Short mmCIF file of C-alpha atoms in Angstrom, two decimals:
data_model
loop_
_atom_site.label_atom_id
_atom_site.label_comp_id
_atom_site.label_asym_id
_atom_site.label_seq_id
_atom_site.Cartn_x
_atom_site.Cartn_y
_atom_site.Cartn_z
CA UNK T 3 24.98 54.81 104.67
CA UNK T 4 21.94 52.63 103.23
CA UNK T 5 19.10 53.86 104.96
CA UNK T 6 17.14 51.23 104.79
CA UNK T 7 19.63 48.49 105.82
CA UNK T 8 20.12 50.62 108.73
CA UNK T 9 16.37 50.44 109.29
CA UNK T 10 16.30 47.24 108.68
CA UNK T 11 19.07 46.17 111.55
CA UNK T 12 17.79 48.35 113.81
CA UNK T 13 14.20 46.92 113.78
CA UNK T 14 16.03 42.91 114.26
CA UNK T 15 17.53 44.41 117.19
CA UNK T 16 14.53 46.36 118.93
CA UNK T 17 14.35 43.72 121.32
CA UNK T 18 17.57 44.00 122.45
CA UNK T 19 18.97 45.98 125.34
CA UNK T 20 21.37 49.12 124.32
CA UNK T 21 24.62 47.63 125.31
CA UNK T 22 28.21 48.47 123.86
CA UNK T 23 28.57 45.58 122.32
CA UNK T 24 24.68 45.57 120.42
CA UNK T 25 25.99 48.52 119.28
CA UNK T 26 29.01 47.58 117.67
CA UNK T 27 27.53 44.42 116.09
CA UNK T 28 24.74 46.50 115.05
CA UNK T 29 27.93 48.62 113.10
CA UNK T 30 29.76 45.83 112.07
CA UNK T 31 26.68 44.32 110.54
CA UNK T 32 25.34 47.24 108.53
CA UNK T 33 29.13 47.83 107.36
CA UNK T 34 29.38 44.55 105.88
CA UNK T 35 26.32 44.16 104.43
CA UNK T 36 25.95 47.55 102.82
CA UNK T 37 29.95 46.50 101.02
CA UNK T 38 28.01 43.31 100.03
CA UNK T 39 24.47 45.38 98.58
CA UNK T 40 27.02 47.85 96.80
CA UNK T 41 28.97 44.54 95.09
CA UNK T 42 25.64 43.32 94.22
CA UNK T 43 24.42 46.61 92.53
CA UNK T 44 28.00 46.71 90.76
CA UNK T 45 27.45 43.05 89.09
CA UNK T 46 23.89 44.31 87.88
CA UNK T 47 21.37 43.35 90.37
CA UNK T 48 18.66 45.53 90.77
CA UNK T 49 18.08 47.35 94.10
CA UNK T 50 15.41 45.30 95.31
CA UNK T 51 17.22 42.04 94.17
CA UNK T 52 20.16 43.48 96.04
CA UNK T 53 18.23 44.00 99.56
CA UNK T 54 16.58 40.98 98.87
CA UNK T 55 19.50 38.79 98.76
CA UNK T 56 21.58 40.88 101.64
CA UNK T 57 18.70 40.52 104.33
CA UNK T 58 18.08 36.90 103.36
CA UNK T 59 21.39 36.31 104.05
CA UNK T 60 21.61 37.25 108.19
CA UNK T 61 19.84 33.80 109.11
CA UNK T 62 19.42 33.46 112.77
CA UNK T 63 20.64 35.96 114.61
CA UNK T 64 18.35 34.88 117.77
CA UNK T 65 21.56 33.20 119.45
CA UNK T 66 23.46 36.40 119.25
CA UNK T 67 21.29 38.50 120.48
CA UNK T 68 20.24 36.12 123.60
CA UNK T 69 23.33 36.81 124.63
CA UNK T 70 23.27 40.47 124.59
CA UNK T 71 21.05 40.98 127.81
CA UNK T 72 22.41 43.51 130.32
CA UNK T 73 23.57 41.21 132.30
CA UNK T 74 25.95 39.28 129.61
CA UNK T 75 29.65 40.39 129.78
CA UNK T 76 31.16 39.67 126.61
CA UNK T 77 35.28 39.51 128.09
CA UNK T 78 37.79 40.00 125.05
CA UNK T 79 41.11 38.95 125.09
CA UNK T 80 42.09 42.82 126.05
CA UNK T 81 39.71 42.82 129.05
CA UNK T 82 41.47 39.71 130.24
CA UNK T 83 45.00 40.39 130.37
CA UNK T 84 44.12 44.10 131.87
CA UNK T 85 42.32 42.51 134.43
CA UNK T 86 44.77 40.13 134.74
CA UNK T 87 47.81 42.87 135.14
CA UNK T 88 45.98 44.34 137.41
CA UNK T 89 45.57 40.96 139.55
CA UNK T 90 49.32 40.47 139.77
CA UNK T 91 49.81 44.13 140.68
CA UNK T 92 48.03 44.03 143.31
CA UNK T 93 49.46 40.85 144.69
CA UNK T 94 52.91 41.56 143.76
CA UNK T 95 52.67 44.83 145.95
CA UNK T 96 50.63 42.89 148.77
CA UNK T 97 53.55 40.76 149.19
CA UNK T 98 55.93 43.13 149.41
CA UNK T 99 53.78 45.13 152.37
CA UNK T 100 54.11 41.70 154.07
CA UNK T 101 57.58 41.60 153.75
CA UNK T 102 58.14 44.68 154.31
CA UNK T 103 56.70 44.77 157.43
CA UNK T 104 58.94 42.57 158.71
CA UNK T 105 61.51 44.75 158.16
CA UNK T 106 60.05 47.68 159.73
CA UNK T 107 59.68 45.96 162.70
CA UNK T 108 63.37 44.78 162.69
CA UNK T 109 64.07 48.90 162.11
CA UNK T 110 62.36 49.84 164.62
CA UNK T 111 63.97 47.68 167.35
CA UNK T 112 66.99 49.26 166.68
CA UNK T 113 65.72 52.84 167.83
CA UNK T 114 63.81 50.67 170.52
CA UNK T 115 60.64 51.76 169.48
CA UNK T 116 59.37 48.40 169.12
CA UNK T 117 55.67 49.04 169.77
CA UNK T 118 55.77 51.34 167.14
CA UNK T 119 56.89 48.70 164.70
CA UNK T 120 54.81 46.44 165.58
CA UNK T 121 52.05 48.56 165.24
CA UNK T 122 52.92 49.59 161.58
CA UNK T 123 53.43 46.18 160.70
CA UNK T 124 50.20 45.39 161.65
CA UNK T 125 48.97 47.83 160.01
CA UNK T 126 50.63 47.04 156.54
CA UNK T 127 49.56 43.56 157.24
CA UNK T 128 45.93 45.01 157.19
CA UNK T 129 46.44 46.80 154.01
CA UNK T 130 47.82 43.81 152.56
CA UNK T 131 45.45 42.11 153.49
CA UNK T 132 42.46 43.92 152.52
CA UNK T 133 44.12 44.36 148.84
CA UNK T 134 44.30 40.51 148.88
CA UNK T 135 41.21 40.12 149.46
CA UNK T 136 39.64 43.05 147.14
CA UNK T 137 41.68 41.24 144.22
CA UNK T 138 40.05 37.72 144.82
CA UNK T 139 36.51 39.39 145.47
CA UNK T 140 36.38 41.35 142.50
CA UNK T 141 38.00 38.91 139.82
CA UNK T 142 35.81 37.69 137.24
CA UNK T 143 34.64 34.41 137.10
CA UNK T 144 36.46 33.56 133.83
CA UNK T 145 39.94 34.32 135.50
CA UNK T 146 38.81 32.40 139.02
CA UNK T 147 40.10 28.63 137.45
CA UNK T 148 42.93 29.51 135.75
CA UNK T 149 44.92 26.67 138.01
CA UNK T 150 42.33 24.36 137.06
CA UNK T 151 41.91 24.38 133.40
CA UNK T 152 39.56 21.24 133.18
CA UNK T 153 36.62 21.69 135.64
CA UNK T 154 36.36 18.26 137.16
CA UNK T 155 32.81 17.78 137.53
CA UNK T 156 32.47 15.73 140.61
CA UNK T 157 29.86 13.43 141.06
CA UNK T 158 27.52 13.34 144.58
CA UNK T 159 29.82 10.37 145.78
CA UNK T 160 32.99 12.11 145.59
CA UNK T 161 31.56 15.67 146.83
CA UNK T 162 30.88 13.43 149.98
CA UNK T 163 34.48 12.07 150.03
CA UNK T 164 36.00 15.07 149.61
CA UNK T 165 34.10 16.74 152.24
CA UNK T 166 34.63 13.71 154.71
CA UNK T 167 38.11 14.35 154.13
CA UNK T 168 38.06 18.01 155.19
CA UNK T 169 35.89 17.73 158.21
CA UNK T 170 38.58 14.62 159.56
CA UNK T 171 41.09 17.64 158.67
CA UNK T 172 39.35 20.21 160.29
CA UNK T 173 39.24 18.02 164.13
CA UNK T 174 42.46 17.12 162.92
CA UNK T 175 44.23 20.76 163.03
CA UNK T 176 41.65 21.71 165.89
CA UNK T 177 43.22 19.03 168.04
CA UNK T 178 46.65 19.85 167.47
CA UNK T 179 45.92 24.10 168.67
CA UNK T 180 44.72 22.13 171.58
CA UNK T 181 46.93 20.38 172.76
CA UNK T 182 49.43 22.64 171.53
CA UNK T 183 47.98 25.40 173.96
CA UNK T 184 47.20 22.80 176.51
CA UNK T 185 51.05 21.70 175.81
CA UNK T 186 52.23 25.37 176.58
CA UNK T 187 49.99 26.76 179.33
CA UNK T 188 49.89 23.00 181.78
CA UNK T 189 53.46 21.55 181.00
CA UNK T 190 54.86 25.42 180.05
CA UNK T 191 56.68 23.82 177.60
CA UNK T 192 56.28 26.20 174.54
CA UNK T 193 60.19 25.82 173.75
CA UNK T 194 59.11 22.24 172.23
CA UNK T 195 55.30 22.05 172.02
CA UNK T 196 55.66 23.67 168.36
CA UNK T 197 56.46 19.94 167.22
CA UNK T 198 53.26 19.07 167.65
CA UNK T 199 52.37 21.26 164.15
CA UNK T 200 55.15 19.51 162.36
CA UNK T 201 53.18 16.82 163.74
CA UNK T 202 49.91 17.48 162.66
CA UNK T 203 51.11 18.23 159.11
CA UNK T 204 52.76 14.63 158.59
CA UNK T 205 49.35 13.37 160.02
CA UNK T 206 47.32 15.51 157.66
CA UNK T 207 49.63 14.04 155.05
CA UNK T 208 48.12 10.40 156.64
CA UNK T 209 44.95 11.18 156.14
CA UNK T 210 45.15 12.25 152.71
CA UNK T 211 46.57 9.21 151.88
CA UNK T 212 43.95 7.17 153.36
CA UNK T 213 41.23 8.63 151.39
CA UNK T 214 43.11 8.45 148.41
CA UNK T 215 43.96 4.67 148.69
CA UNK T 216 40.12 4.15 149.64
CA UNK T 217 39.10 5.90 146.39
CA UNK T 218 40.69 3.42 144.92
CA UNK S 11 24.84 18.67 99.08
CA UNK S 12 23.18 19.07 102.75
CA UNK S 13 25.99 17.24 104.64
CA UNK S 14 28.78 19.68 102.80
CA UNK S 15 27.11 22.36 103.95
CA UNK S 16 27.22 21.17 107.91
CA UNK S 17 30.75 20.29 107.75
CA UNK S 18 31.52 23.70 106.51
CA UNK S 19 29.44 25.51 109.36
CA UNK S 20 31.13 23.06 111.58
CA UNK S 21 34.45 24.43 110.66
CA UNK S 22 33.68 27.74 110.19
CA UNK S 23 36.15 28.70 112.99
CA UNK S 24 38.95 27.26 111.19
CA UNK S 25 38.22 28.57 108.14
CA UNK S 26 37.81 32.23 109.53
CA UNK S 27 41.38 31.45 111.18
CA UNK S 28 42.59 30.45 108.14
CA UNK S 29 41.87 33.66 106.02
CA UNK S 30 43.52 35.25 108.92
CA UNK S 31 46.51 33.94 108.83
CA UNK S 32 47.85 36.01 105.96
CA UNK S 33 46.20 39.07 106.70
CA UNK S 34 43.93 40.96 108.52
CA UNK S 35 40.11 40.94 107.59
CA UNK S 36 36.64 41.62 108.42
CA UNK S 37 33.47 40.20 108.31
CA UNK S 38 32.38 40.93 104.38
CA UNK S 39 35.76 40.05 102.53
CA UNK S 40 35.69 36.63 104.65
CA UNK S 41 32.12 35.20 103.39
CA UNK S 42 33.25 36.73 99.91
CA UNK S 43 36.48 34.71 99.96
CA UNK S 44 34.38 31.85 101.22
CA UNK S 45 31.81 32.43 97.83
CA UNK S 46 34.48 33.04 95.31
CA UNK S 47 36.45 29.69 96.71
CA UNK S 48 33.66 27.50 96.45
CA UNK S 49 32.34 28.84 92.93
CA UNK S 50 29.59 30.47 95.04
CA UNK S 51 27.99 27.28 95.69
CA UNK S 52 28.50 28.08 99.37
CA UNK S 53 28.10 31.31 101.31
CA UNK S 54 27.84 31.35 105.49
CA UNK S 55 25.05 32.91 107.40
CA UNK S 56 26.07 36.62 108.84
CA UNK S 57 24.83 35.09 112.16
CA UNK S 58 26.97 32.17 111.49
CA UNK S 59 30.54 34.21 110.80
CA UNK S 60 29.24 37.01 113.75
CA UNK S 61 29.09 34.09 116.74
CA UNK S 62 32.23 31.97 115.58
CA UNK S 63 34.04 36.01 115.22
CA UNK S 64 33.04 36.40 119.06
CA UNK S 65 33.61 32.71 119.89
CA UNK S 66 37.30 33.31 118.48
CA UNK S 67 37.56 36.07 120.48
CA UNK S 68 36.38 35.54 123.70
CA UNK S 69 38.83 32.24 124.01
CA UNK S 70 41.77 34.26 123.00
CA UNK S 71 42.21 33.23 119.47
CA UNK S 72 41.76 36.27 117.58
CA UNK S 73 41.44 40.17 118.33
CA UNK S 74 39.97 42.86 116.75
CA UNK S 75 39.86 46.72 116.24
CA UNK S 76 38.08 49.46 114.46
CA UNK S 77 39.45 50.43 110.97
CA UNK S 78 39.38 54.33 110.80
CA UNK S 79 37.34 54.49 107.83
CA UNK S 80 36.93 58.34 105.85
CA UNK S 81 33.40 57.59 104.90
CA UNK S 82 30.59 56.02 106.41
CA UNK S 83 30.63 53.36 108.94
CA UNK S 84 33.55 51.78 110.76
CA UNK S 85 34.56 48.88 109.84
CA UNK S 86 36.06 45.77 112.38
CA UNK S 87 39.08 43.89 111.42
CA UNK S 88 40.08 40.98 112.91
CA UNK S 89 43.52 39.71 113.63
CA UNK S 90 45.06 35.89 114.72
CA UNK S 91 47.04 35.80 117.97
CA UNK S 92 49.38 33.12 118.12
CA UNK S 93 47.10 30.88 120.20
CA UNK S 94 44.88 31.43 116.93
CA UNK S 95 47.44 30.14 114.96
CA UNK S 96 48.32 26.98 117.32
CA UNK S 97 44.18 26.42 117.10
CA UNK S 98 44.67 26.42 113.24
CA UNK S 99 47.22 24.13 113.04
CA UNK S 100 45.71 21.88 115.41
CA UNK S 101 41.97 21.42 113.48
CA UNK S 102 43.73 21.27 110.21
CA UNK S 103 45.91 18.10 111.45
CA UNK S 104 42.56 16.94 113.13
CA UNK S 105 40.64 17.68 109.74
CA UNK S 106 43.45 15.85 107.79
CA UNK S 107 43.25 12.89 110.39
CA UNK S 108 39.77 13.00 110.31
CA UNK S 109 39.14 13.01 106.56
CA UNK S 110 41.89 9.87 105.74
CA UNK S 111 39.95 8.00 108.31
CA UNK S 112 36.17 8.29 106.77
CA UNK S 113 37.76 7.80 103.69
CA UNK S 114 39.49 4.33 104.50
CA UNK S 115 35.95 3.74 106.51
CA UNK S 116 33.45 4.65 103.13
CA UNK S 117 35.78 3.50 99.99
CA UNK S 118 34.82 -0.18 99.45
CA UNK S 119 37.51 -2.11 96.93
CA UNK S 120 37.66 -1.87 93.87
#
């Protein structure tokens, strides 16, 4: 290989942080400009002309290389949908421990060993749980908004709606545990107080509506 | 010739999807395409071609992979993925669009 293209791209990247990817562009960029110094030679240039006209022809690489600090992840395509396998994997089989569980417990009733059950449902819950949660923690921000392709930028006023809205939700779904609990442990009527969630979600449904129709 | 030159770096993306389309290419055979086409009135910055390459590439539109080469360097070729090709097809109608209207908005009568 040219020697002293190689030189050359190394010293425009001395300032730049040995990553992967420096190190392929650093490749790609002496392969194609070495093909273009050997076309140049072939049509007659001279060897100096030849360097001449390949160097001058990088312009600015500053933009590339800002973004090859250590801490810039460049994701391609095949990054993504690994990572993105992966993600369903893991929730696919998370689900299923939930499920599962259920039926273990059912299982177990039948050799009345219900405890037991109930303890290894609980702890395939966990497990579920914890994958669920090891998934969303470790996914990369450019996967996070994939069910909101546009990023609605919301302005000061509407972060203050929207968080109106979920404290009125919050006392709202506090209220109904309440008096749910109050519902069952004063009146002992658990056998009905569950209405009171069926309840709260139609009034949820009420307040959303109100703070949509005052947006407007 | 100054405003030629933008528009061209401005659609340097679809032009590198465009030699794509066909084949598979790398970095050195594109900007020589893009010489010989223009009667070498026109070549784009390495710089240029290397940040629209990883632009492509990080949103999905094209991929790439090392060519084993027998001597010397490898070389990286670059290859369209159909949402490449839906990008294509959607500047070109936009640059069709686009041109028809500055036309009609620049021609005076005759």
């Amino acid at each position: 290989m040219n020697k002293r293209l190689q030189d050359y791209i190394n010293n425009l990247f001395s300032q730049v942080p040995n990553s992967t990817y420096a190190q392929e562009l650093k490749e790609e960029m002496l392969t194609n400009l070495s093909d273009r110094y050997e076309d140049l030679l072939r049509e007659g240039k001279s060897k100096e002309e030849a360097f001449i006209i390949v160097t001058s022809s990088i312009g600015d690489i500053r933009e590339l290389l800002s973004g090859l600090d250590e801490s810039a992840v460049i994701i391609t395509t095949k990054d993504i949908e690994k990572r993105r396998r992966k993600s369903a994997l893991i929730t696919s089989f998370a689900v299923m421990l939930y499920i599962l569980g259920g039926t273990v417990l059912i299982c177990s009733s039948f050799f009345g060993a219900e405890n037991l059950g109930l303890i290894l449902l609980l702890i395939m819950v966990t497990v579920a749980t914890g994958m669920l949660v090891y998934d969303q923690c470790s996914k990369p921000a450019v996967l996070k908004d994939e069910s909101h392709p546009e990023r609605v930028r919301m302005t000061s006023e509407e972060k203050r709606k929207n968080e109106l809205e979920s404290i009125v939700s919050s006392i709202l779904w506090t209220s109904i545990v309440a008096i749910y609990l109050l519902l069952g442990f004063m009146g002992d009527l658990w056998s009905y107080s569950w209405i009171i969630f069926i309840i709260g979600a139609a009034l949820q449904n009420i307040v959303h509506l109100v703070f949509k129709l005052k947006e407007k | 010739m100054s405003i030629a030159s933008d528009l061209i770096r401005g659609h340097t993306e679809t032009i590198i999807l465009a030699h794509l389309i066909h084949n598979d290419s790398y970095g050195y055979e594109i900007n020589k395409s893009i010489q010989e086409k223009t009667d070498n009135q026109y070549e784009l910055k390495e710089a240029t071609l290397y940040s629209a390459f990883r632009r492509l590439e990080t949103g999905g539109f094209i991929t790439s992979y090392w060519g084993d080469q027998t001597t010397g360097a490898r070389r990286r070729y670059y290859k369209i993925t159909h949402l490449g090709r839906a990008l294509y097809e959607q500047n070109r109608e936009e640059w069709q669009t686009a041109k028809e209207l500055i036309t009609k908005l620049i021609e005076i009568g005759e």
